[in-house]
N, CA, C and O atoms as a MOPAC input file, in Angstrom:
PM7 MOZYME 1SCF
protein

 N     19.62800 1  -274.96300 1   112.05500 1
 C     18.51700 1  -275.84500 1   111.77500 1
 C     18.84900 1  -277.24400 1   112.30600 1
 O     20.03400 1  -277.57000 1   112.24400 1
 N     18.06500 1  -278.02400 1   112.76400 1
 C     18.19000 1  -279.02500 1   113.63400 1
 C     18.40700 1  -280.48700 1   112.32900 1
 O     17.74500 1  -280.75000 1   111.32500 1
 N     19.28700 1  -280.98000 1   112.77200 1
 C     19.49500 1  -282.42600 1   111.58800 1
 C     18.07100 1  -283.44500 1   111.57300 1
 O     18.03300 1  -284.33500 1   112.42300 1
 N     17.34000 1  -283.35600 1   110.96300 1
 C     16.11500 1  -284.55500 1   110.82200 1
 C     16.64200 1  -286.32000 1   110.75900 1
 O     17.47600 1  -286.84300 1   110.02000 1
 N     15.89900 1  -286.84600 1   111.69700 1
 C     16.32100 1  -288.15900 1   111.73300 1
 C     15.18700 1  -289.08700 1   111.81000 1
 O     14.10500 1  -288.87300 1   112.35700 1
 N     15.55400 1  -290.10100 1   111.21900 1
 C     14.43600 1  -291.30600 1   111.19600 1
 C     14.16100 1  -291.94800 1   112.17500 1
 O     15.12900 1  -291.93200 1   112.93500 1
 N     13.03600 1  -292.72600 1   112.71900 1
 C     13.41000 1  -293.15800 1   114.01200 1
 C     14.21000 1  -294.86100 1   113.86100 1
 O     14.18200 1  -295.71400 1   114.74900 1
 N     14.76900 1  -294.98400 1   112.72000 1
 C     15.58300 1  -295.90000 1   111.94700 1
 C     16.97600 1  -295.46100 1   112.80900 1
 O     17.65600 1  -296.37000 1   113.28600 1
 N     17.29400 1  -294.36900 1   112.95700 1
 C     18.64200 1  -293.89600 1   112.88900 1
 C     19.21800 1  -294.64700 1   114.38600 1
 O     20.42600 1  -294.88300 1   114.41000 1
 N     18.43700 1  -295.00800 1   115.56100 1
 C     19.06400 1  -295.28900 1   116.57600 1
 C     19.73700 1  -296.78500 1   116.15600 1
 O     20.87600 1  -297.09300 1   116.51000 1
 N     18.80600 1  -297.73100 1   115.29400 1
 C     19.47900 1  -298.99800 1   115.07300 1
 C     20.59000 1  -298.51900 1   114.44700 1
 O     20.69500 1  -297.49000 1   113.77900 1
 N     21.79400 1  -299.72200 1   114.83500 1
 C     23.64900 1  -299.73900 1   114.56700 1
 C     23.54900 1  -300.16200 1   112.76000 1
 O     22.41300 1  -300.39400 1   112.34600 1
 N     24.12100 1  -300.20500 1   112.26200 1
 C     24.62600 1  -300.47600 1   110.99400 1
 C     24.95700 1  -301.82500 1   110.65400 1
 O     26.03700 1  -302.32800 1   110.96300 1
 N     24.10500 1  -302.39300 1   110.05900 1
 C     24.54100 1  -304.17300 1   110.00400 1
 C     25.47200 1  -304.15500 1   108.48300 1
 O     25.47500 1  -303.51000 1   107.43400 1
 N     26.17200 1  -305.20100 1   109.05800 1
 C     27.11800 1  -305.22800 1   108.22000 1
 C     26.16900 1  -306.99000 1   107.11000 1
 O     25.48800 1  -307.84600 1   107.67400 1
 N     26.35400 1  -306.97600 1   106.22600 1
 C     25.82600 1  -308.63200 1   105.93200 1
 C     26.39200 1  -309.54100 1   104.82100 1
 O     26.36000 1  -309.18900 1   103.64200 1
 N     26.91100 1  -310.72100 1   105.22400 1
 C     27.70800 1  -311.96800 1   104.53800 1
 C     27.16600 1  -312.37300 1   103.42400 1
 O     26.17800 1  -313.04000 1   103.73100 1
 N     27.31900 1  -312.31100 1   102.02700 1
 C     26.33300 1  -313.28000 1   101.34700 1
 C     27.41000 1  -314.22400 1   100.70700 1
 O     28.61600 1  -314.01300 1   100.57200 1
 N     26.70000 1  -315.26900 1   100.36300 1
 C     27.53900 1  -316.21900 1    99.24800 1
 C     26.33600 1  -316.26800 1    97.93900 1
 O     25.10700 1  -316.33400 1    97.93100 1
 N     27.29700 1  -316.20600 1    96.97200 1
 C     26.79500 1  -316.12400 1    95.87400 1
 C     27.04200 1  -317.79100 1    95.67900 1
 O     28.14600 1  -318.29500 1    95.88200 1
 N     25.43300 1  -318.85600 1    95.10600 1
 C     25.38200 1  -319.81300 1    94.96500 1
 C     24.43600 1  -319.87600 1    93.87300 1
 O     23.43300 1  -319.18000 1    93.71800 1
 N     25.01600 1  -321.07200 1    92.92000 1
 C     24.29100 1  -321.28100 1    91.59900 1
 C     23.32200 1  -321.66800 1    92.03200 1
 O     23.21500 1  -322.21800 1    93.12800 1
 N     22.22600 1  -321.39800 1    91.06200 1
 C     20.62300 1  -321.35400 1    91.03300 1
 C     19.96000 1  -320.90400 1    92.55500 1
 O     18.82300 1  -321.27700 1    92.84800 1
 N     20.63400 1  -320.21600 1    93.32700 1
 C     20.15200 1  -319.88600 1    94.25400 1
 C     20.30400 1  -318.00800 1    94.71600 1
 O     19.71600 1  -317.39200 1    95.60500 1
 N     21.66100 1  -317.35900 1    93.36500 1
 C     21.48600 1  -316.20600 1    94.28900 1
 C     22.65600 1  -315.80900 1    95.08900 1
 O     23.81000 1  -316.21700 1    95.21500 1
 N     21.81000 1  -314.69700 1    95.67000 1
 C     22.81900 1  -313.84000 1    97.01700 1
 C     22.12700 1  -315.32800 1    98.11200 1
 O     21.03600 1  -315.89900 1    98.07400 1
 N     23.33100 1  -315.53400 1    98.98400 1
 C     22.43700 1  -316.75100 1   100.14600 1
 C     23.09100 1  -315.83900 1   101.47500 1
 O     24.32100 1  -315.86600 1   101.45300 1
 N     22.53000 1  -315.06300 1   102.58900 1
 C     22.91600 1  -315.09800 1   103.77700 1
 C     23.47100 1  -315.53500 1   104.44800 1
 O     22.74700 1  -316.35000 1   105.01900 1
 N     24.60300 1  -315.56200 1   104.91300 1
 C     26.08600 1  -316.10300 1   105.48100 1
 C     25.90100 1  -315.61800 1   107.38800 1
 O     25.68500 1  -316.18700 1   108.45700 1
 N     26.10700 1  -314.47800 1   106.96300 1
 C     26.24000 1  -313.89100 1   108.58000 1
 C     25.98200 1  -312.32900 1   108.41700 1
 O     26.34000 1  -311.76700 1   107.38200 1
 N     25.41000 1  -311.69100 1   109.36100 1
 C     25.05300 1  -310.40700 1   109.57100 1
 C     25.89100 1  -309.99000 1   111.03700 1
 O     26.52700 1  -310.72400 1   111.79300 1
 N     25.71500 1  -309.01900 1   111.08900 1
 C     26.16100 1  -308.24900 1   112.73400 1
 C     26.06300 1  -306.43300 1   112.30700 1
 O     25.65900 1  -305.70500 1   111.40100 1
 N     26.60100 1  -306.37100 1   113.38100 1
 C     27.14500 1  -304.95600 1   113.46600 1
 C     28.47700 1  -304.91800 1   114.20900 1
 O     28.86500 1  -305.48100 1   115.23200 1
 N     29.31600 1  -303.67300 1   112.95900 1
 C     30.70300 1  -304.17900 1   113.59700 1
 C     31.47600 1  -303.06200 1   115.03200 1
 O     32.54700 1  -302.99800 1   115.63400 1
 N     30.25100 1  -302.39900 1   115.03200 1
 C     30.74700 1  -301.15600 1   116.55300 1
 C     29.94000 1  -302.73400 1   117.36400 1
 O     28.99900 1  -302.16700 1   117.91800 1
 N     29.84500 1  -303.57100 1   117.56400 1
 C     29.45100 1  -304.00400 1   118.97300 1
 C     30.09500 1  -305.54400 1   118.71000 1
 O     29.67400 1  -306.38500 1   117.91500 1
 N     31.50000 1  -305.67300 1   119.82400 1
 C     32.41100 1  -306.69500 1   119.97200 1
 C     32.14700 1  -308.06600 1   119.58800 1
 O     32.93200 1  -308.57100 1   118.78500 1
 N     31.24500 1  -308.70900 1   119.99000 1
 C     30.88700 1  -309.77200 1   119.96600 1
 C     30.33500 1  -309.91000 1   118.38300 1
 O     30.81600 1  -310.79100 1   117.66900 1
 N     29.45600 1  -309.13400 1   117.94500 1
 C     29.23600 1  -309.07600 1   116.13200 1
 C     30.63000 1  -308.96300 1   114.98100 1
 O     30.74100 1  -309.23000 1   113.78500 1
 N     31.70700 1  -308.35800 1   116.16300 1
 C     32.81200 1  -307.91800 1   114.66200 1
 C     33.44000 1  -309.65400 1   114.88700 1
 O     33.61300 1  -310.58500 1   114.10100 1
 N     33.61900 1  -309.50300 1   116.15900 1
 C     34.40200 1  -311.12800 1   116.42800 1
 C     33.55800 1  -311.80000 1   115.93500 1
 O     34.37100 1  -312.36600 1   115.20400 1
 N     32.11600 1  -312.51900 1   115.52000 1
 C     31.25800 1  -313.25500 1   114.98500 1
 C     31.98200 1  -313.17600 1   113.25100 1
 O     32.50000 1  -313.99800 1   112.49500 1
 N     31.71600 1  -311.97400 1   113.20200 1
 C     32.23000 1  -311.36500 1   111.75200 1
 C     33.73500 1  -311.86000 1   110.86500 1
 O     33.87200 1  -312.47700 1   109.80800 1
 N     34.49700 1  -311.41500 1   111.60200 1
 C     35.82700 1  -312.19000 1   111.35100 1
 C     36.06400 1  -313.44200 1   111.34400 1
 O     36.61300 1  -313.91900 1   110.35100 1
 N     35.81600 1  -314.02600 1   112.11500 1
 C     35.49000 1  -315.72500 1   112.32900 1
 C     34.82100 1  -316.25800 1   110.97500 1
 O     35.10000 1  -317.35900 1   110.50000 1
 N     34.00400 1  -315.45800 1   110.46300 1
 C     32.86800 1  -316.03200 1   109.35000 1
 C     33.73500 1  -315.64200 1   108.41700 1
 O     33.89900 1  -316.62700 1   107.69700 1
 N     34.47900 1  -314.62200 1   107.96600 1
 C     35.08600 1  -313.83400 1   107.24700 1
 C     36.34900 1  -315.03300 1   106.73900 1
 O     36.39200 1  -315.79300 1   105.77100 1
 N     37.08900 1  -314.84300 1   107.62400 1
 C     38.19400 1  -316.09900 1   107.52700 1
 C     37.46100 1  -318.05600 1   107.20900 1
 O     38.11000 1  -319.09100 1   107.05700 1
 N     36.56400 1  -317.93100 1   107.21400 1
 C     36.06800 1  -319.40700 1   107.53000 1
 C     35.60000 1  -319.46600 1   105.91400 1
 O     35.62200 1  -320.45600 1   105.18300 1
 N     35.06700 1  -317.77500 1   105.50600 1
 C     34.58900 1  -318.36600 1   103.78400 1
 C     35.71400 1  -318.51700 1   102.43900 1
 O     35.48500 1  -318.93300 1   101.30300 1
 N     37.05100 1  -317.99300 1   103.06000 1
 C     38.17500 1  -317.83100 1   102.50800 1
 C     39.12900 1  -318.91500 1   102.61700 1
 O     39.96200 1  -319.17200 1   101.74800 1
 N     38.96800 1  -319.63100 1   103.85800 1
 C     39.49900 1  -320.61300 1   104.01500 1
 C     38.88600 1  -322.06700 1   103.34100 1
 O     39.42300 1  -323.17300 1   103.40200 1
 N     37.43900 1  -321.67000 1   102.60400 1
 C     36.87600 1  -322.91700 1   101.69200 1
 C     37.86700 1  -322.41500 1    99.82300 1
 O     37.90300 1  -323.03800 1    98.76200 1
 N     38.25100 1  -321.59100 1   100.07500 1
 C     38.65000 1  -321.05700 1    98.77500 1
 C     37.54900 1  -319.76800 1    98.12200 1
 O     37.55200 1  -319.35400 1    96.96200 1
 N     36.85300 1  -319.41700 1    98.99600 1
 C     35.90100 1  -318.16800 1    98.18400 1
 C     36.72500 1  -316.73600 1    98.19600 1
 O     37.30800 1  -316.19500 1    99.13600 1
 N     36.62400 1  -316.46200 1    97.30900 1
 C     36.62000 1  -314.74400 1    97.47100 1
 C     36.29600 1  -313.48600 1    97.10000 1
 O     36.07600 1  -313.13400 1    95.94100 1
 N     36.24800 1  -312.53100 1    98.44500 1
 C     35.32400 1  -311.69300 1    98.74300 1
 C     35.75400 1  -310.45600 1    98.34800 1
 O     36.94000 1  -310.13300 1    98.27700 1
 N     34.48500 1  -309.50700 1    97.99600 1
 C     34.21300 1  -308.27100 1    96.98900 1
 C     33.25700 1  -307.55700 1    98.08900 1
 O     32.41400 1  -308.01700 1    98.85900 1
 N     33.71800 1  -306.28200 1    97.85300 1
 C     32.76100 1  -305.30500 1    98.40500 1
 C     32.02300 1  -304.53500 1    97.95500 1
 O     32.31900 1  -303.36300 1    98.19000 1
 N     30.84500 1  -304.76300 1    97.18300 1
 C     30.12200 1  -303.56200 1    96.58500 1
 C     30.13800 1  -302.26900 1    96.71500 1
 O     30.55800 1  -301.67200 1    97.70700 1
 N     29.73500 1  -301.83000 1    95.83600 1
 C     29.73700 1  -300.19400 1    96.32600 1
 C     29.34200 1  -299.37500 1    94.69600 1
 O     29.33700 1  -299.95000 1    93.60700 1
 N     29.00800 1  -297.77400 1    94.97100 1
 C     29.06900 1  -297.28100 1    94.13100 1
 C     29.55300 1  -295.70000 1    93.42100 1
 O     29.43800 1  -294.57900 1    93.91600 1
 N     29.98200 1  -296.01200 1    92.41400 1
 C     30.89200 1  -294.08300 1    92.32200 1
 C     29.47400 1  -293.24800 1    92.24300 1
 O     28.34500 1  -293.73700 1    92.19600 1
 N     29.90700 1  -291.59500 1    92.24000 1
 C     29.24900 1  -290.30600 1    92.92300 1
 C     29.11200 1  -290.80200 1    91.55700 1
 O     29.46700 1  -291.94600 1    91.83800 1
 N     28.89400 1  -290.85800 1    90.35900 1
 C     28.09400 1  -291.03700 1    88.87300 1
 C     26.88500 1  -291.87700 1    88.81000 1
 O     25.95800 1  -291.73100 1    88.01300 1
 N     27.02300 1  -293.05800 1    90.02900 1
 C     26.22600 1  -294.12300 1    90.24400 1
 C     26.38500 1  -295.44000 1    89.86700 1
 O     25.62700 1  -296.35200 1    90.19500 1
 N     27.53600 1  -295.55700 1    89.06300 1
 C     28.24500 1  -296.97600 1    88.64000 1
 C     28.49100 1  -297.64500 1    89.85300 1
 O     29.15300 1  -297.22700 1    90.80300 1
 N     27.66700 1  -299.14500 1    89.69600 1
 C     28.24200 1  -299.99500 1    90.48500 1
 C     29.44600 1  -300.14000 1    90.05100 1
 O     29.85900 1  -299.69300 1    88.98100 1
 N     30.09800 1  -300.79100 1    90.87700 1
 C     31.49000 1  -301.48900 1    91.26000 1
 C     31.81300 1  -302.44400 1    92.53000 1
 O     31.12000 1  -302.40600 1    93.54600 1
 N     32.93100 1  -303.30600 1    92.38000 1
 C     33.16600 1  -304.12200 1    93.64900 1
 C     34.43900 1  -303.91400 1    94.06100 1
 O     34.94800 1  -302.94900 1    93.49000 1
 N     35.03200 1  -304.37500 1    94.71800 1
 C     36.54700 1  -303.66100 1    94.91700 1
 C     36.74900 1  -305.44000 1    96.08100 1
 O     35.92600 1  -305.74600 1    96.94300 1
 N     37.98400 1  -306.27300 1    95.74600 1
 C     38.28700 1  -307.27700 1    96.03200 1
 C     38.93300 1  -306.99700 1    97.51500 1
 O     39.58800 1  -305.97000 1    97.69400 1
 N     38.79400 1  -307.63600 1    98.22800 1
 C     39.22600 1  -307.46300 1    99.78400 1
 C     39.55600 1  -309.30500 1   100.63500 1
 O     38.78200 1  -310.24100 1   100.83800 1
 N     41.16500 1  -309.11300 1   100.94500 1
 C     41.37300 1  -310.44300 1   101.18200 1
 C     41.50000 1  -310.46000 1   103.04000 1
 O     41.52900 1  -311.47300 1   103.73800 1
 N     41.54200 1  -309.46700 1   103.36800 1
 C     41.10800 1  -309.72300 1   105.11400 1
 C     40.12300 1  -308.65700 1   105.67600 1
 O     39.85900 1  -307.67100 1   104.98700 1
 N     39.55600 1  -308.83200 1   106.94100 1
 C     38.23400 1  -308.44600 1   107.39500 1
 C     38.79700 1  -306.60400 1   107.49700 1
 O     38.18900 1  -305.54000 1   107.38000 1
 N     40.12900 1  -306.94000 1   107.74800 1
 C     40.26200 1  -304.74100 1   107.96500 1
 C     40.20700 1  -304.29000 1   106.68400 1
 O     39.87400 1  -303.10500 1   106.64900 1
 N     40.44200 1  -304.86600 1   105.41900 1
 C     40.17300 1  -304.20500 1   104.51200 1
 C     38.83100 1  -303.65400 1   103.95900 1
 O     38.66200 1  -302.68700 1   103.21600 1
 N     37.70000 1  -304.69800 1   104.62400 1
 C     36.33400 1  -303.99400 1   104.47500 1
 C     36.17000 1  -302.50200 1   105.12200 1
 O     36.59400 1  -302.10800 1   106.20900 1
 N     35.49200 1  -301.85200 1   104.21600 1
 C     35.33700 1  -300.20300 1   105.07900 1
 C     33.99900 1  -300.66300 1   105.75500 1
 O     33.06300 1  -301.31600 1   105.29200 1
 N     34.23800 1  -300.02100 1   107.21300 1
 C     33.12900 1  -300.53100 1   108.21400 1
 C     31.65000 1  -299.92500 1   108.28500 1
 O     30.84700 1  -299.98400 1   109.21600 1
 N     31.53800 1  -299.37400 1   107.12800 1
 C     30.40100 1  -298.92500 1   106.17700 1
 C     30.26000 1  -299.38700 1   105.74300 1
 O     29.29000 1  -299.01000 1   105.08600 1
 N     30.69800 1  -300.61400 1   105.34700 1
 C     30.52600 1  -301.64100 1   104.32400 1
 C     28.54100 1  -302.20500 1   104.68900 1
 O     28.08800 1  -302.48000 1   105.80000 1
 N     27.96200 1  -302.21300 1   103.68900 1
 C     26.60700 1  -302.59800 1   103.86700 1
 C     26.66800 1  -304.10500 1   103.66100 1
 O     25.85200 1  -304.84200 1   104.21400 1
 N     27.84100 1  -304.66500 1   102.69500 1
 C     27.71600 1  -306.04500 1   102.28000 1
 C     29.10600 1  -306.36400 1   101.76000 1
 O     29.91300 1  -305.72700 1   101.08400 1
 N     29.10500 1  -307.66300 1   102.35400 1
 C     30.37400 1  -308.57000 1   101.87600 1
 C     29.80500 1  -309.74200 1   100.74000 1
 O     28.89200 1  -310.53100 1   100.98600 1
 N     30.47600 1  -309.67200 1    99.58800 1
 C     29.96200 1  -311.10000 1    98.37500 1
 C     30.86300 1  -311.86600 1    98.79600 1
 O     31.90500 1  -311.21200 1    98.74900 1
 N     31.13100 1  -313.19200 1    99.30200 1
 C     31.63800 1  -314.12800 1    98.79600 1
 C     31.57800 1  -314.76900 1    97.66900 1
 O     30.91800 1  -314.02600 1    96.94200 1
 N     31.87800 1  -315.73500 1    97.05500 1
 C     32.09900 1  -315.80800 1    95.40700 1
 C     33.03000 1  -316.90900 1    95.05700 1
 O     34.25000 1  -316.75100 1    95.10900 1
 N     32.42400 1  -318.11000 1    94.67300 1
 C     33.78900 1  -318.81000 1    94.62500 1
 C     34.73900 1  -318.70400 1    92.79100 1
 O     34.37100 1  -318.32300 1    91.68000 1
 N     36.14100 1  -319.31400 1    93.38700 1
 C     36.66100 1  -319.15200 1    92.55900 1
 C     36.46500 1  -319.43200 1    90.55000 1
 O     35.72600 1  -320.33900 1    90.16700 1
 N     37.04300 1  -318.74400 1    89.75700 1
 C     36.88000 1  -319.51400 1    88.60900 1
 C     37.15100 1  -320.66800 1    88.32200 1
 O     38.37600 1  -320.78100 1    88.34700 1
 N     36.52500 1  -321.87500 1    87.98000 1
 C     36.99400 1  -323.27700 1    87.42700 1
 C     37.52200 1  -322.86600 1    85.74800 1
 O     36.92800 1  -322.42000 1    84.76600 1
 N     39.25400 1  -323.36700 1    86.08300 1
 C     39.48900 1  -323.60200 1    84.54600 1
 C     40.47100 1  -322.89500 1    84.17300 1
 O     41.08800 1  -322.61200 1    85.20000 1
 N     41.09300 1  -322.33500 1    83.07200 1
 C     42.28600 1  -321.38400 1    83.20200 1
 C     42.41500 1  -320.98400 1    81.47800 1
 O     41.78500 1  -321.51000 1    80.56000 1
 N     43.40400 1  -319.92400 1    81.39400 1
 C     43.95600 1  -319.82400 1    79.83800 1
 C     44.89300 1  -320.36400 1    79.42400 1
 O     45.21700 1  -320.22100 1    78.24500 1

Protein backbone atom coordinates (compact mmCIF):
# COMPACT_ATOMS: atom_id res chain seq x y z
CA UNK A 1 0.00 0.00 0.00
CA UNK A 2 1.41 3.26 -1.02
CA UNK A 3 2.45 5.81 2.12
CA UNK A 4 -0.21 8.88 1.92
CA UNK A 5 1.32 12.27 2.05
CA UNK A 6 0.30 15.80 2.50
CA UNK A 7 1.22 18.15 0.03
CA UNK A 8 2.81 19.78 3.39
CA UNK A 9 5.32 16.96 3.34
CA UNK A 10 7.75 18.47 0.60
CA UNK A 11 8.37 21.66 2.97
CA UNK A 12 11.86 20.89 5.30
CA UNK A 13 11.22 20.91 9.03
CA UNK A 14 11.65 24.31 10.74
CA UNK A 15 13.28 24.25 13.62
CA UNK A 16 12.01 27.66 15.91
CA UNK A 17 13.82 30.02 18.70
CA UNK A 18 11.52 31.41 21.25
CA UNK A 19 12.33 33.56 24.29
CA UNK A 20 10.11 33.41 26.94
CA UNK A 21 9.45 37.25 28.03
CA UNK A 22 7.35 38.68 30.90
CA UNK A 23 4.00 39.94 29.91
CA UNK A 24 4.71 39.03 26.53
CA UNK A 25 4.90 35.13 26.18
CA UNK A 26 6.68 32.72 23.76
CA UNK A 27 8.56 35.87 21.54
CA UNK A 28 10.22 34.50 18.14
CA UNK A 29 13.96 34.53 18.18
CA UNK A 30 14.95 32.70 14.99
CA UNK A 31 13.50 29.93 12.81
CA UNK A 32 15.35 27.83 9.96
CA UNK A 33 15.66 24.48 8.94
CA UNK A 34 18.53 22.56 10.10
CA UNK A 35 19.16 19.99 6.80
CA UNK A 36 19.92 23.33 4.81
CA UNK A 37 23.59 24.94 5.78
CA UNK A 38 23.10 28.33 5.89
CA UNK A 39 19.74 27.88 8.43
CA UNK A 40 21.79 25.45 10.91
CA UNK A 41 24.79 28.08 10.77
CA UNK A 42 22.01 31.00 11.26
CA UNK A 43 20.84 28.60 14.05
CA UNK A 44 23.92 28.11 16.08
CA UNK A 45 25.00 31.63 15.92
CA UNK A 46 21.48 32.52 17.54
CA UNK A 47 21.81 29.52 19.78
CA UNK A 48 25.16 30.61 21.34
CA UNK A 49 24.22 34.43 21.25
CA UNK A 50 20.96 33.60 23.70
CA UNK A 51 23.27 31.77 26.17
CA UNK A 52 25.81 34.06 26.04
CA UNK A 53 23.11 36.89 27.56
CA UNK A 54 22.78 34.28 30.41
CA UNK A 55 19.42 32.45 29.12
CA UNK A 56 18.81 28.93 29.23
CA UNK A 57 17.51 26.63 26.86
CA UNK A 58 14.86 23.64 27.14
CA UNK A 59 13.52 21.49 24.59
CA UNK A 60 9.99 20.58 24.70
CA UNK A 61 8.66 17.54 23.97
CA UNK A 62 6.32 14.83 24.94
CA UNK A 63 6.19 11.05 26.53
CA UNK A 64 4.10 8.13 24.43
CA UNK A 65 1.43 8.82 27.70
CA UNK A 66 1.29 12.48 26.45
CA UNK A 67 3.00 14.31 29.37
CA UNK A 68 4.64 17.31 28.46
CA UNK A 69 8.13 17.68 29.46
CA UNK A 70 11.35 19.80 28.67
CA UNK A 71 14.68 18.34 28.83
CA UNK A 72 17.61 21.24 29.42
CA UNK A 73 20.19 21.45 26.54
CA UNK A 74 23.44 23.64 26.90
CA UNK A 75 24.85 23.43 23.15
CA UNK A 76 23.14 23.42 19.66
CA UNK A 77 24.16 19.32 19.11
CA UNK A 78 22.34 18.52 21.99
CA UNK A 79 19.02 19.62 20.40
CA UNK A 80 17.47 16.47 18.56
CA UNK A 81 17.14 17.82 14.97
CA UNK A 82 13.47 17.05 15.27
CA UNK A 83 13.42 19.38 17.60
CA UNK A 84 10.14 21.56 16.62
CA UNK A 85 11.24 24.26 19.29
CA UNK A 86 13.96 25.68 21.33
CA UNK A 87 12.64 27.86 24.84
CA UNK A 88 15.05 30.17 25.88
CA UNK A 89 14.30 31.27 29.45
CA UNK A 90 16.15 33.43 31.54
CA UNK A 91 17.71 32.58 34.62
CA UNK A 92 16.16 32.48 38.27
CA UNK A 93 16.68 35.85 40.25
CA UNK A 94 17.54 35.04 43.89
CA UNK A 95 18.71 31.89 45.70
CA UNK A 96 18.16 29.55 48.98
Amino acid sequence: MAERRSAFDIIGATMKFLRMKPGHGEVLIAEGDVDVAADEERLVEEFRRQLDQGLWAAVPSRTPAGRRQAHMVKAFDEVPRDAERVIFFPRAAGGA
